[in-house]
Structures are given as C-alpha cells and as structure tokens.
Amino acid sequence: MMNLTNLSIKECHEGLKNKKFSSKELTSAYLEKIKKSDLNSFLSVREDLAIFQAEKSDEKIARGEQISLLEGISCAIKDAILVEGEKCTAASKILENYIAPYDATVIKKLKEQGAVILGKTNTDEFTMGASTENSAFGVVKNPHDKTRVAGGSSGGSAAAVAADEACYSLGSDTGGSIRQPASFCGVVGLCPTYGAVSRYGLIAHASSFDQIGPFAKNVEDIEVVFNAIKGKDPLDATSVESEISNFKFQISNLRIGVPKEYFAKGLEPKVEKIIREAIKKAEEAGAKIVEISLPSTQYALACYYILVPSEASANLARFDGIKYGLSSPAENLLDVYLKSRGQGLGAEPKRRIMIGTYCLSSGYYDAYYKKAQEARNLIRQDFSNAFEKCDLIFCPVSPFPAFKIGEKTDDPLSMYLADIYTVAVKLAGLPGLSLPAGKIGNLPVGLQIIGNHFQENKILSIALEMENMLQ
Amino acid sequence: MITKEEVLKIAKLARLELTEAEITKMQKDLSAILDYFNLLKKAGRLPMSIQLDRHRKSNQLRKDEAISQKREVVEKIIAASPDKKDDYIKVKAVL
C-alpha cells in the first residue's frame, strides 16, 4: 500500500477522484499516525466525526458527483478556532471544558467544501508565545528534533503537517504565530493580509493583529486553502472583499527588496547563509535585488509588546468566571473574578494582562500606548516607502532555527526578542509567507516573503518559483 | 524596579489574584519589559496628514441593535455559563 499521509492536497484529490484510495482509508491513515505520535501536536482528536465525514465524501465520489479540491481530505485546526460541538480550550485551563457553540467562518467554509476535520491542535495559551511551551497541556515537540520546540504559537498545526499527521492545517498569526512555527518545522505557512480572512470564531488575542492562515506541505496547497477561506464576512467587520488578483507573476520581472536592518546583529550566521543563498537564486532567475531600509525596525518589538498586551488585556476580560469556562467558588462578585482568573489563567496570559493594564492605566497611557501607536505608524510608513522600491521583500523568519525546550522559558524578554523579523509585518497589517529554504543539520530554516497589502497572489506565485529552485 | 504595591495595584485593576511567588516574579519580569519599552522614547512621529491605510478609509461600525439568534445557539451559549437559571446567567450580587 502506498504511503497516503505524505501526499499533497492535489495528490490526495487526484487519488480520491480516480478511486485509487478512499477518503476513509486516507483519514484512517492520518488517525493511525496521530495515535502513534508522541509530539503532543493535538489536544483533541475526533475519530468518529472524521470517519463520518470521510464516509460522506466517499459516497459523493461513488455517486460520481463533482468534488471540491478539499473534499474528503484531512486537516487539523488550531484549538483557538471554534468548531461547533467540539472543545475549544485555547490551551488554557480556564477553557478546559468549553464547548464551542458555533462554527468559525473559516470552519463553515471548509465544511462546505467537504473537509475532514481530524481534531484540534496545541498552541501557546491564548496563542501567546513563540514555542507552545505556554500551553497548559504540555509543549509540542519538533518533529525534526524532539528535544526542541516546534515554534509557536501555532506549533501543533505546524508539527502536525510536518509529521504527516494532517494534510494541511489552520493556525493564527498575531506576531509570527504561523510563519515562525512553519519555519521551525519545515512546512509552508501563510499569514494573510489583515482583513483577508474572517476571524469570526477565532478566540481573540489582539484584534488589530489577529489573522487566520494555512499550513501545508507546499505552496500550491497553501493557495488552495487560502482561496477556500478568504473573503469578506458580515460577521467580522474588519474583513474586506479581497482585491487579490489572479494575475501570475514571474520572478524575472520583479524587484526583491532585502532590508539591511534584518541582516544585522543577532542573526545566526548559518541562517543568514541560507537566506542569502535563496536571494542569490532569485537573482540568478532574473529578479532585481535591491537593498532597502526599514529604519524604524528598532522600535518594532517594543511597539508590538505594548499594543498586543494592551489589546489582550481588554479581550481577556471576558474570561471572568461568569459567562463561560472555569468559575472558582467565592463569597462575592469581585472574588469570583479574582479567583477564577487567578486560578484559570497561566503565567504568560497573566504577564501580558499585567503589561497591558499597566500601559493603558491613567498616567502611563501617553508614555506607552499612545507612543506605541505613533511608532506603529512609522513602521507602516517604512513598508509603504519600501514597496515603492521593490515588489516583494525577502528576509529571515527567525534569527535562529528551533531552540531547545526550556531554553528561554525563564526569561520572557528573550522569548519576545525571538519575534524580531515577524512582528513588524503585523504592525503594518501585511501578508507574509514562510517557505522552507534549507536546513542546519536537521533543523529547517524558513525564508520569509513579504508582500504589500492583498498581494498574496504575488507572494504565492514567487514562492512557487522559489520552491522549485530551492528543492 | 516595579514595587510590590504597584504590582498589586495593577493586578487588582486587571482582576487577577496572584500568589506571593507570582508577585515576586511579576516584579522582576515587568521591570525588565518596561525598561525595554524605554527604547520608544527615541522614536519620532509622522505628520497627521499622511494617509497610511488606503483599504480602510472609514470606520465600519455595526449598528447598535440586537440580532436574534437561533434558539439552539442561545441554549448552547447559556449552557456554557457556570451558573444559570432558566434563560438567565446568574451573577453574584453587584451592589
């Protein structure tokens, strides 16, 4: 029997259509993999529901009906995205027993296409982190080296695809939570433009940043999933009808910007070498390489770690022990709040709520929150200027490959600094993709391709060309 | 260094009960993080006239109106609350 779990979406689709294998066989193969896995990439698996959907797809195929590209193909969903009737924990004790009352818009869209949902994947608690070490239910191990992290926050979604435990998956990206684990696990991950994909049904972290996006084995698959989930949704006021064109771009006609600030101190030489080689390949293929400057890069992390916790402190106020989730017994209302949150939330959400509350409090608002909003505009302006000189930007995703489990857990600031190349993109609301570009030993390194707003199509065209060159 | 009193004040505003160990760790972590934020003091600002986001020319505000939901969804949402009576979510006395 052929190995079913390492097939791409397109290969699965062809196999199903030509009746080489059934969706039930395909789904069972993934479920078997998950059962044998020790990566901790899944928080919950719904075998019965997955098989039920697979059988429905098989009946459709048997009847000779037209099927969508995603029909009968297995995916994994980050446990911060609601799937009706399923637990949605956001990897937090406070939501340990929470059952989602409705489907997120992206889930509704995938279900309409006949997607098979295998289960929910592990993440940092409330998607806050860069390693999934902040999950209340244990760390995700990197499939390439189990002593190392898979990245985060969507570490479970990235590891599941890398280890053939799902054909593709959904994650969410607030400051790098799709691109960085994609880079660490050696899969492709796309963080779409802010507003390109509805966030209805995504547990909110920082609302002016959060975006849902796909992980897959190759660029072509990413495009299939992105096309299935994108678009305006009346239930998410920030979503917009995409102006994303179908025009096919060629790397030989494009100018690739290389930001000098992203190749400065702190970048591991072996990562730099891999990224420089990828840029050289683009040049050999006819791209014009231009050095660009993003002079406000130095402010990006401080700006990000003020604004995101500020928004998170407001968003997480809903976990109050009253409406849903854990409720600790107490004498009066204030104590219900204090105790439920004190006992239900983990160290990182608490730290971020504290930072956010501090930055928004009277007397500090101007010095922190307002100042950070001004800096955010500088960073947006940097990118706006850069995209007058180039069509796409190439840079690293992370200054280093996957780090050891436990290496950074005692020092939150050093963990925050790991986000250096991914947060600025989010401050500007831009789309970015991580493409496997090489390895250091066993450890994958991703090339980040950044485009202007709603230029996912340009990113994907060029990523496809680069993928062929880097193989 | 952030004082213990400052941590307690912020924790109360944030409605978080912290253990003694958490308070000590929070003092250390918050101090390091807030020190790092000082970097922003050097940052300038853009003139107000620059239009940065051509995709969002105006705010899209939802009308302030109740949108009725299917009974089934309502029941699920109420069922999710830890303490309820009939169609209501129970809250401890506010006053």
PDB file of N, CA, C and O in Angstrom, chain A residues 84 101 194 237-238 243 298-299 301 305-306 322-325 327 330-331 333-334 338-339 341-342 350-351 353-354 357-358 371 377-378 381 412 453-454, chain B residues 6-7 10-11 13-18 22 25-26 29 33-34 36-37 39-40 42-46 50 52 55-56 60 76 80-82 89 91-92:
ATOM      1  N   GLU A  84     -17.977  23.791  15.941  1.00  0.00           N
ATOM      2  CA  GLU A  84     -19.220  23.564  16.683  1.00  0.00           C
ATOM      3  C   GLU A  84     -19.281  22.184  17.346  1.00  0.00           C
ATOM      4  O   GLU A  84     -18.996  21.162  16.715  1.00  0.00           O
ATOM      5  N   PRO A 101     -20.074  26.770  20.743  1.00  0.00           N
ATOM      6  CA  PRO A 101     -21.499  26.751  20.384  1.00  0.00           C
ATOM      7  C   PRO A 101     -21.758  26.942  18.883  1.00  0.00           C
ATOM      8  O   PRO A 101     -22.884  26.781  18.439  1.00  0.00           O
ATOM      9  N   TYR A 194      -4.090  41.540   6.898  1.00  0.00           N
ATOM     10  CA  TYR A 194      -5.118  41.813   7.900  1.00  0.00           C
ATOM     11  C   TYR A 194      -6.437  42.111   7.182  1.00  0.00           C
ATOM     12  O   TYR A 194      -6.499  43.003   6.345  1.00  0.00           O
ATOM     13  N   ALA A 237     -16.325  42.634  11.035  1.00  0.00           N
ATOM     14  CA  ALA A 237     -16.350  43.966  10.424  1.00  0.00           C
ATOM     15  C   ALA A 237     -14.998  44.373   9.846  1.00  0.00           C
ATOM     16  O   ALA A 237     -14.921  45.276   9.018  1.00  0.00           O
ATOM     17  N   THR A 238     -13.921  43.731  10.277  1.00  0.00           N
ATOM     18  CA  THR A 238     -12.604  44.107   9.754  1.00  0.00           C
ATOM     19  C   THR A 238     -12.251  43.329   8.485  1.00  0.00           C
ATOM     20  O   THR A 238     -11.232  43.595   7.867  1.00  0.00           O
ATOM     21  N   GLU A 243      -9.127  42.186  -2.914  1.00  0.00           N
ATOM     22  CA  GLU A 243      -8.835  42.697  -4.253  1.00  0.00           C
ATOM     23  C   GLU A 243      -7.696  41.866  -4.827  1.00  0.00           C
ATOM     24  O   GLU A 243      -6.916  42.332  -5.631  1.00  0.00           O
ATOM     25  N   GLN A 298      14.006  49.056  14.681  1.00  0.00           N
ATOM     26  CA  GLN A 298      14.456  49.016  16.086  1.00  0.00           C
ATOM     27  C   GLN A 298      13.301  49.219  17.080  1.00  0.00           C
ATOM     28  O   GLN A 298      13.403  48.798  18.231  1.00  0.00           O
ATOM     29  N   TYR A 299      12.196  49.839  16.624  1.00  0.00           N
ATOM     30  CA  TYR A 299      11.080  50.092  17.552  1.00  0.00           C
ATOM     31  C   TYR A 299      10.007  49.004  17.514  1.00  0.00           C
ATOM     32  O   TYR A 299       9.090  48.993  18.326  1.00  0.00           O
ATOM     33  N   LEU A 301       9.631  45.734  18.140  1.00  0.00           N
ATOM     34  CA  LEU A 301       9.309  44.820  19.241  1.00  0.00           C
ATOM     35  C   LEU A 301       8.685  45.547  20.425  1.00  0.00           C
ATOM     36  O   LEU A 301       7.697  45.087  20.998  1.00  0.00           O
ATOM     37  N   TYR A 305       4.993  44.785  21.717  1.00  0.00           N
ATOM     38  CA  TYR A 305       4.744  44.249  23.058  1.00  0.00           C
ATOM     39  C   TYR A 305       4.094  45.261  24.011  1.00  0.00           C
ATOM     40  O   TYR A 305       3.873  44.961  25.179  1.00  0.00           O
ATOM     41  N   ILE A 306       3.786  46.450  23.495  1.00  0.00           N
ATOM     42  CA  ILE A 306       2.880  47.350  24.221  1.00  0.00           C
ATOM     43  C   ILE A 306       1.463  47.176  23.669  1.00  0.00           C
ATOM     44  O   ILE A 306       0.514  46.961  24.412  1.00  0.00           O
ATOM     45  N   ILE A 322     -17.923  34.004  34.879  1.00  0.00           N
ATOM     46  CA  ILE A 322     -19.383  34.173  34.848  1.00  0.00           C
ATOM     47  C   ILE A 322     -19.968  33.618  33.541  1.00  0.00           C
ATOM     48  O   ILE A 322     -20.893  32.836  33.552  1.00  0.00           O
ATOM     49  N   LYS A 323     -19.421  34.047  32.432  1.00  0.00           N
ATOM     50  CA  LYS A 323     -20.037  33.733  31.141  1.00  0.00           C
ATOM     51  C   LYS A 323     -19.695  32.337  30.639  1.00  0.00           C
ATOM     52  O   LYS A 323     -20.511  31.664  30.049  1.00  0.00           O
ATOM     53  N   TYR A 324     -18.438  31.934  30.817  1.00  0.00           N
ATOM     54  CA  TYR A 324     -18.041  30.591  30.414  1.00  0.00           C
ATOM     55  C   TYR A 324     -16.741  30.216  31.097  1.00  0.00           C
ATOM     56  O   TYR A 324     -16.085  31.054  31.697  1.00  0.00           O
ATOM     57  N   GLY A 325     -16.426  28.941  30.966  1.00  0.00           N
ATOM     58  CA  GLY A 325     -15.148  28.474  31.486  1.00  0.00           C
ATOM     59  C   GLY A 325     -15.145  28.267  32.983  1.00  0.00           C
ATOM     60  O   GLY A 325     -16.189  28.209  33.630  1.00  0.00           O
ATOM     61  N   SER A 327     -15.025  28.589  36.862  1.00  0.00           N
ATOM     62  CA  SER A 327     -15.525  29.556  37.830  1.00  0.00           C
ATOM     63  C   SER A 327     -15.147  29.065  39.221  1.00  0.00           C
ATOM     64  O   SER A 327     -15.521  27.964  39.611  1.00  0.00           O
ATOM     65  N   ALA A 330     -16.640  31.631  45.338  1.00  0.00           N
ATOM     66  CA  ALA A 330     -16.188  32.783  46.125  1.00  0.00           C
ATOM     67  C   ALA A 330     -17.392  33.446  46.782  1.00  0.00           C
ATOM     68  O   ALA A 330     -18.539  33.196  46.399  1.00  0.00           O
ATOM     69  N   GLU A 331     -17.106  34.311  47.750  1.00  0.00           N
ATOM     70  CA  GLU A 331     -18.154  34.969  48.529  1.00  0.00           C
ATOM     71  C   GLU A 331     -18.888  36.055  47.734  1.00  0.00           C
ATOM     72  O   GLU A 331     -20.092  36.160  47.756  1.00  0.00           O
ATOM     73  N   LEU A 333     -18.835  38.979  44.125  1.00  0.00           N
ATOM     74  CA  LEU A 333     -18.563  39.061  42.687  1.00  0.00           C
ATOM     75  C   LEU A 333     -17.080  39.321  42.386  1.00  0.00           C
ATOM     76  O   LEU A 333     -16.479  38.657  41.547  1.00  0.00           O
ATOM     77  N   LEU A 334     -16.498  40.293  43.099  1.00  0.00           N
ATOM     78  CA  LEU A 334     -15.092  40.636  42.853  1.00  0.00           C
ATOM     79  C   LEU A 334     -14.204  39.402  43.046  1.00  0.00           C
ATOM     80  O   LEU A 334     -13.300  39.148  42.248  1.00  0.00           O
ATOM     81  N   LEU A 338     -11.484  37.572  40.615  1.00  0.00           N
ATOM     82  CA  LEU A 338     -10.077  37.454  41.022  1.00  0.00           C
ATOM     83  C   LEU A 338      -9.630  35.997  41.062  1.00  0.00           C
ATOM     84  O   LEU A 338      -8.564  35.652  40.544  1.00  0.00           O
ATOM     85  N   LYS A 339     -10.446  35.163  41.672  1.00  0.00           N
ATOM     86  CA  LYS A 339     -10.043  33.763  41.862  1.00  0.00           C
ATOM     87  C   LYS A 339     -10.149  32.954  40.563  1.00  0.00           C
ATOM     88  O   LYS A 339      -9.258  32.153  40.259  1.00  0.00           O
ATOM     89  N   ARG A 341      -9.877  33.976  37.496  1.00  0.00           N
ATOM     90  CA  ARG A 341      -8.788  34.381  36.606  1.00  0.00           C
ATOM     91  C   ARG A 341      -7.430  34.003  37.185  1.00  0.00           C
ATOM     92  O   ARG A 341      -6.530  33.572  36.460  1.00  0.00           O
ATOM     93  N   GLY A 342      -7.302  34.165  38.510  1.00  0.00           N
ATOM     94  CA  GLY A 342      -6.040  33.818  39.175  1.00  0.00           C
ATOM     95  C   GLY A 342      -5.721  32.339  39.019  1.00  0.00           C
ATOM     96  O   GLY A 342      -4.571  31.947  38.801  1.00  0.00           O
ATOM     97  N   LYS A 350      -1.255  35.983  32.150  1.00  0.00           N
ATOM     98  CA  LYS A 350      -1.247  36.902  33.309  1.00  0.00           C
ATOM     99  C   LYS A 350      -0.236  38.021  33.096  1.00  0.00           C
ATOM    100  O   LYS A 350      -0.523  39.192  33.331  1.00  0.00           O
ATOM    101  N   ARG A 351       0.966  37.632  32.645  1.00  0.00           N
ATOM    102  CA  ARG A 351       2.010  38.639  32.434  1.00  0.00           C
ATOM    103  C   ARG A 351       1.534  39.665  31.404  1.00  0.00           C
ATOM    104  O   ARG A 351       1.697  40.866  31.570  1.00  0.00           O
ATOM    105  N   ILE A 353      -1.589  40.411  30.488  1.00  0.00           N
ATOM    106  CA  ILE A 353      -2.690  41.223  31.008  1.00  0.00           C
ATOM    107  C   ILE A 353      -2.125  42.319  31.914  1.00  0.00           C
ATOM    108  O   ILE A 353      -2.565  43.473  31.863  1.00  0.00           O
ATOM    109  N   MET A 354      -1.115  41.965  32.697  1.00  0.00           N
ATOM    110  CA  MET A 354      -0.492  42.953  33.597  1.00  0.00           C
ATOM    111  C   MET A 354       0.207  44.057  32.789  1.00  0.00           C
ATOM    112  O   MET A 354       0.045  45.236  33.078  1.00  0.00           O
ATOM    113  N   THR A 357      -2.520  46.183  31.098  1.00  0.00           N
ATOM    114  CA  THR A 357      -3.233  47.020  32.068  1.00  0.00           C
ATOM    115  C   THR A 357      -2.352  48.189  32.506  1.00  0.00           C
ATOM    116  O   THR A 357      -2.809  49.324  32.628  1.00  0.00           O
ATOM    117  N   TYR A 358      -1.069  47.897  32.697  1.00  0.00           N
ATOM    118  CA  TYR A 358      -0.112  48.948  33.084  1.00  0.00           C
ATOM    119  C   TYR A 358      -0.039  50.026  31.996  1.00  0.00           C
ATOM    120  O   TYR A 358      -0.172  51.214  32.265  1.00  0.00           O
ATOM    121  N   LYS A 371       2.324  56.345  22.526  1.00  0.00           N
ATOM    122  CA  LYS A 371       3.644  56.371  21.898  1.00  0.00           C
ATOM    123  C   LYS A 371       3.801  55.182  20.935  1.00  0.00           C
ATOM    124  O   LYS A 371       4.334  55.311  19.836  1.00  0.00           O
ATOM    125  N   ASN A 377       2.738  53.724  13.262  1.00  0.00           N
ATOM    126  CA  ASN A 377       2.621  54.478  12.010  1.00  0.00           C
ATOM    127  C   ASN A 377       3.966  54.633  11.306  1.00  0.00           C
ATOM    128  O   ASN A 377       4.036  54.605  10.082  1.00  0.00           O
ATOM    129  N   LEU A 378       5.033  54.806  12.098  1.00  0.00           N
ATOM    130  CA  LEU A 378       6.371  54.907  11.489  1.00  0.00           C
ATOM    131  C   LEU A 378       6.713  53.611  10.754  1.00  0.00           C
ATOM    132  O   LEU A 378       7.283  53.630   9.663  1.00  0.00           O
ATOM    133  N   GLN A 381       4.810  53.292   7.604  1.00  0.00           N
ATOM    134  CA  GLN A 381       5.392  54.194   6.612  1.00  0.00           C
ATOM    135  C   GLN A 381       6.665  53.597   6.009  1.00  0.00           C
ATOM    136  O   GLN A 381       6.892  53.705   4.805  1.00  0.00           O
ATOM    137  N   PRO A 412      11.166  35.873  29.872  1.00  0.00           N
ATOM    138  CA  PRO A 412      10.150  36.239  28.879  1.00  0.00           C
ATOM    139  C   PRO A 412      10.657  37.237  27.838  1.00  0.00           C
ATOM    140  O   PRO A 412      10.295  37.144  26.666  1.00  0.00           O
ATOM    141  N   HIS A 453      -0.117  45.009   0.924  1.00  0.00           N
ATOM    142  CA  HIS A 453      -1.462  44.589   1.300  1.00  0.00           C
ATOM    143  C   HIS A 453      -2.194  43.899   0.156  1.00  0.00           C
ATOM    144  O   HIS A 453      -2.197  44.398  -0.974  1.00  0.00           O
ATOM    145  N   PHE A 454      -2.795  42.766   0.443  1.00  0.00           N
ATOM    146  CA  PHE A 454      -3.604  41.992  -0.512  1.00  0.00           C
ATOM    147  C   PHE A 454      -2.818  41.521  -1.739  1.00  0.00           C
ATOM    148  O   PHE A 454      -3.380  41.303  -2.793  1.00  0.00           O
TER     149      PHE A 454
ATOM    150  N   GLU B   6       2.883  48.408  43.444  1.00  0.00           N
ATOM    151  CA  GLU B   6       2.459  48.681  42.060  1.00  0.00           C
ATOM    152  C   GLU B   6       1.899  47.415  41.403  1.00  0.00           C
ATOM    153  O   GLU B   6       0.877  47.465  40.722  1.00  0.00           O
ATOM    154  N   VAL B   7       2.589  46.309  41.620  1.00  0.00           N
ATOM    155  CA  VAL B   7       2.109  45.037  41.058  1.00  0.00           C
ATOM    156  C   VAL B   7       0.714  44.734  41.597  1.00  0.00           C
ATOM    157  O   VAL B   7      -0.198  44.381  40.839  1.00  0.00           O
ATOM    158  N   ILE B  10      -1.959  47.043  39.957  1.00  0.00           N
ATOM    159  CA  ILE B  10      -2.274  46.654  38.577  1.00  0.00           C
ATOM    160  C   ILE B  10      -3.055  45.335  38.570  1.00  0.00           C
ATOM    161  O   ILE B  10      -4.033  45.182  37.827  1.00  0.00           O
ATOM    162  N   ALA B  11      -2.652  44.403  39.415  1.00  0.00           N
ATOM    163  CA  ALA B  11      -3.340  43.106  39.469  1.00  0.00           C
ATOM    164  C   ALA B  11      -4.795  43.289  39.857  1.00  0.00           C
ATOM    165  O   ALA B  11      -5.681  42.618  39.334  1.00  0.00           O
ATOM    166  N   LEU B  13      -6.617  46.030  39.323  1.00  0.00           N
ATOM    167  CA  LEU B  13      -7.288  46.628  38.154  1.00  0.00           C
ATOM    168  C   LEU B  13      -7.576  45.557  37.094  1.00  0.00           C
ATOM    169  O   LEU B  13      -8.599  45.600  36.423  1.00  0.00           O
ATOM    170  N   ALA B  14      -6.652  44.613  36.966  1.00  0.00           N
ATOM    171  CA  ALA B  14      -6.788  43.564  35.944  1.00  0.00           C
ATOM    172  C   ALA B  14      -7.622  42.397  36.441  1.00  0.00           C
ATOM    173  O   ALA B  14      -7.820  41.430  35.700  1.00  0.00           O
ATOM    174  N   ARG B  15      -8.086  42.475  37.670  1.00  0.00           N
ATOM    175  CA  ARG B  15      -8.895  41.384  38.259  1.00  0.00           C
ATOM    176  C   ARG B  15      -8.163  40.052  38.235  1.00  0.00           C
ATOM    177  O   ARG B  15      -8.655  39.045  37.733  1.00  0.00           O
ATOM    178  N   LEU B  16      -6.926  40.078  38.751  1.00  0.00           N
ATOM    179  CA  LEU B  16      -6.119  38.861  38.822  1.00  0.00           C
ATOM    180  C   LEU B  16      -5.669  38.639  40.252  1.00  0.00           C
ATOM    181  O   LEU B  16      -5.102  39.554  40.866  1.00  0.00           O
ATOM    182  N   GLU B  17      -5.905  37.463  40.776  1.00  0.00           N
ATOM    183  CA  GLU B  17      -5.349  37.117  42.077  1.00  0.00           C
ATOM    184  C   GLU B  17      -3.982  36.488  41.838  1.00  0.00           C
ATOM    185  O   GLU B  17      -3.868  35.552  41.043  1.00  0.00           O
ATOM    186  N   LEU B  18      -2.960  37.013  42.494  1.00  0.00           N
ATOM    187  CA  LEU B  18      -1.606  36.485  42.303  1.00  0.00           C
ATOM    188  C   LEU B  18      -1.076  35.912  43.614  1.00  0.00           C
ATOM    189  O   LEU B  18      -1.355  36.455  44.694  1.00  0.00           O
ATOM    190  N   GLU B  22       4.147  34.576  42.443  1.00  0.00           N
ATOM    191  CA  GLU B  22       3.829  35.251  41.179  1.00  0.00           C
ATOM    192  C   GLU B  22       4.125  36.749  41.267  1.00  0.00           C
ATOM    193  O   GLU B  22       4.570  37.358  40.305  1.00  0.00           O
ATOM    194  N   LYS B  25       7.885  37.284  40.889  1.00  0.00           N
ATOM    195  CA  LYS B  25       8.301  37.053  39.503  1.00  0.00           C
ATOM    196  C   LYS B  25       7.786  38.191  38.606  1.00  0.00           C
ATOM    197  O   LYS B  25       8.490  38.664  37.719  1.00  0.00           O
ATOM    198  N   MET B  26       6.568  38.648  38.879  1.00  0.00           N
ATOM    199  CA  MET B  26       5.969  39.720  38.086  1.00  0.00           C
ATOM    200  C   MET B  26       6.775  41.014  38.239  1.00  0.00           C
ATOM    201  O   MET B  26       6.976  41.735  37.259  1.00  0.00           O
ATOM    202  N   ASP B  29       9.899  40.472  36.032  1.00  0.00           N
ATOM    203  CA  ASP B  29       9.602  40.423  34.593  1.00  0.00           C
ATOM    204  C   ASP B  29       9.111  41.779  34.073  1.00  0.00           C
ATOM    205  O   ASP B  29       9.577  42.271  33.052  1.00  0.00           O
ATOM    206  N   ILE B  33      10.749  44.235  31.200  1.00  0.00           N
ATOM    207  CA  ILE B  33       9.995  44.515  29.976  1.00  0.00           C
ATOM    208  C   ILE B  33       9.729  46.015  29.833  1.00  0.00           C
ATOM    209  O   ILE B  33       9.922  46.596  28.760  1.00  0.00           O
ATOM    210  N   LEU B  34       9.332  46.659  30.918  1.00  0.00           N
ATOM    211  CA  LEU B  34       9.053  48.101  30.854  1.00  0.00           C
ATOM    212  C   LEU B  34      10.330  48.890  30.563  1.00  0.00           C
ATOM    213  O   LEU B  34      10.305  49.884  29.849  1.00  0.00           O
ATOM    214  N   TYR B  36      12.725  47.851  28.726  1.00  0.00           N
ATOM    215  CA  TYR B  36      12.948  47.668  27.294  1.00  0.00           C
ATOM    216  C   TYR B  36      12.099  48.654  26.490  1.00  0.00           C
ATOM    217  O   TYR B  36      12.550  49.185  25.465  1.00  0.00           O
ATOM    218  N   PHE B  37      10.887  48.944  26.958  1.00  0.00           N
ATOM    219  CA  PHE B  37       9.981  49.857  26.250  1.00  0.00           C
ATOM    220  C   PHE B  37      10.541  51.288  26.161  1.00  0.00           C
ATOM    221  O   PHE B  37      10.119  52.067  25.314  1.00  0.00           O
ATOM    222  N   LEU B  39      13.050  52.286  24.968  1.00  0.00           N
ATOM    223  CA  LEU B  39      13.582  52.447  23.618  1.00  0.00           C
ATOM    224  C   LEU B  39      12.712  53.365  22.755  1.00  0.00           C
ATOM    225  O   LEU B  39      13.197  54.105  21.909  1.00  0.00           O
ATOM    226  N   LEU B  40      11.424  53.317  22.985  1.00  0.00           N
ATOM    227  CA  LEU B  40      10.479  54.075  22.158  1.00  0.00           C
ATOM    228  C   LEU B  40      10.608  55.582  22.352  1.00  0.00           C
ATOM    229  O   LEU B  40      10.135  56.348  21.519  1.00  0.00           O
ATOM    230  N   LYS B  42      12.974  57.402  21.896  1.00  0.00           N
ATOM    231  CA  LYS B  42      13.743  57.988  20.786  1.00  0.00           C
ATOM    232  C   LYS B  42      12.911  58.143  19.513  1.00  0.00           C
ATOM    233  O   LYS B  42      13.297  58.846  18.600  1.00  0.00           O
ATOM    234  N   ALA B  43      11.797  57.404  19.437  1.00  0.00           N
ATOM    235  CA  ALA B  43      11.033  57.370  18.184  1.00  0.00           C
ATOM    236  C   ALA B  43      10.322  58.695  17.936  1.00  0.00           C
ATOM    237  O   ALA B  43       9.770  59.294  18.854  1.00  0.00           O
ATOM    238  N   GLY B  44      10.336  59.126  16.690  1.00  0.00           N
ATOM    239  CA  GLY B  44       9.623  60.349  16.330  1.00  0.00           C
ATOM    240  C   GLY B  44       8.168  60.032  16.010  1.00  0.00           C
ATOM    241  O   GLY B  44       7.644  59.007  16.435  1.00  0.00           O
ATOM    242  N   ARG B  45       7.523  60.937  15.281  1.00  0.00           N
ATOM    243  CA  ARG B  45       6.158  60.637  14.842  1.00  0.00           C
ATOM    244  C   ARG B  45       5.895  61.227  13.468  1.00  0.00           C
ATOM    245  O   ARG B  45       6.567  62.166  13.049  1.00  0.00           O
ATOM    246  N   LEU B  46       4.935  60.656  12.791  1.00  0.00           N
ATOM    247  CA  LEU B  46       4.605  61.116  11.444  1.00  0.00           C
ATOM    248  C   LEU B  46       3.666  62.309  11.518  1.00  0.00           C
ATOM    249  O   LEU B  46       2.880  62.416  12.451  1.00  0.00           O
ATOM    250  N   ILE B  50      -0.526  62.202   6.817  1.00  0.00           N
ATOM    251  CA  ILE B  50      -0.206  61.040   5.983  1.00  0.00           C
ATOM    252  C   ILE B  50      -1.273  59.959   6.117  1.00  0.00           C
ATOM    253  O   ILE B  50      -1.587  59.493   7.198  1.00  0.00           O
ATOM    254  N   LEU B  52      -2.276  56.361   5.720  1.00  0.00           N
ATOM    255  CA  LEU B  52      -1.474  55.143   5.653  1.00  0.00           C
ATOM    256  C   LEU B  52      -2.200  53.937   5.102  1.00  0.00           C
ATOM    257  O   LEU B  52      -1.612  53.086   4.492  1.00  0.00           O
ATOM    258  N   HIS B  55      -6.940  50.918   2.387  1.00  0.00           N
ATOM    259  CA  HIS B  55      -8.025  49.940   2.392  1.00  0.00           C
ATOM    260  C   HIS B  55      -9.098  50.260   3.435  1.00  0.00           C
ATOM    261  O   HIS B  55     -10.152  49.684   3.448  1.00  0.00           O
ATOM    262  N   ARG B  56      -8.772  51.152   4.338  1.00  0.00           N
ATOM    263  CA  ARG B  56      -9.724  51.451   5.416  1.00  0.00           C
ATOM    264  C   ARG B  56      -9.922  52.952   5.511  1.00  0.00           C
ATOM    265  O   ARG B  56      -9.362  53.603   6.367  1.00  0.00           O
ATOM    266  N   GLN B  60     -15.829  50.992   9.991  1.00  0.00           N
ATOM    267  CA  GLN B  60     -17.046  50.258   9.686  1.00  0.00           C
ATOM    268  C   GLN B  60     -17.689  49.861  11.008  1.00  0.00           C
ATOM    269  O   GLN B  60     -17.224  48.933  11.661  1.00  0.00           O
ATOM    270  N   LYS B  76     -27.096  26.880  23.716  1.00  0.00           N
ATOM    271  CA  LYS B  76     -25.707  26.435  23.880  1.00  0.00           C
ATOM    272  C   LYS B  76     -24.878  27.476  24.635  1.00  0.00           C
ATOM    273  O   LYS B  76     -24.018  27.136  25.447  1.00  0.00           O
ATOM    274  N   ALA B  80     -23.183  27.122  28.450  1.00  0.00           N
ATOM    275  CA  ALA B  80     -21.743  27.243  28.704  1.00  0.00           C
ATOM    276  C   ALA B  80     -21.434  28.000  29.986  1.00  0.00           C
ATOM    277  O   ALA B  80     -20.314  27.943  30.492  1.00  0.00           O
ATOM    278  N   SER B  81     -22.400  28.716  30.526  1.00  0.00           N
ATOM    279  CA  SER B  81     -22.109  29.511  31.727  1.00  0.00           C
ATOM    280  C   SER B  81     -22.148  28.622  32.967  1.00  0.00           C
ATOM    281  O   SER B  81     -22.971  27.713  33.068  1.00  0.00           O
ATOM    282  N   PRO B  82     -21.249  28.888  33.903  1.00  0.00           N
ATOM    283  CA  PRO B  82     -21.124  28.012  35.073  1.00  0.00           C
ATOM    284  C   PRO B  82     -22.374  28.023  35.965  1.00  0.00           C
ATOM    285  O   PRO B  82     -22.693  27.025  36.591  1.00  0.00           O
ATOM    286  N   ILE B  89     -28.168  34.005  32.969  1.00  0.00           N
ATOM    287  CA  ILE B  89     -26.877  33.665  33.565  1.00  0.00           C
ATOM    288  C   ILE B  89     -26.852  34.302  34.951  1.00  0.00           C
ATOM    289  O   ILE B  89     -27.136  35.498  35.098  1.00  0.00           O
ATOM    290  N   VAL B  91     -25.408  35.860  38.352  1.00  0.00           N
ATOM    291  CA  VAL B  91     -24.248  36.637  38.788  1.00  0.00           C
ATOM    292  C   VAL B  91     -24.429  36.917  40.274  1.00  0.00           C
ATOM    293  O   VAL B  91     -25.558  37.128  40.722  1.00  0.00           O
ATOM    294  N   LYS B  92     -23.325  36.940  40.995  1.00  0.00           N
ATOM    295  CA  LYS B  92     -23.430  37.305  42.416  1.00  0.00           C
ATOM    296  C   LYS B  92     -23.884  38.763  42.535  1.00  0.00           C
ATOM    297  O   LYS B  92     -23.697  39.546  41.614  1.00  0.00           O
TER     298      LYS B  92
END
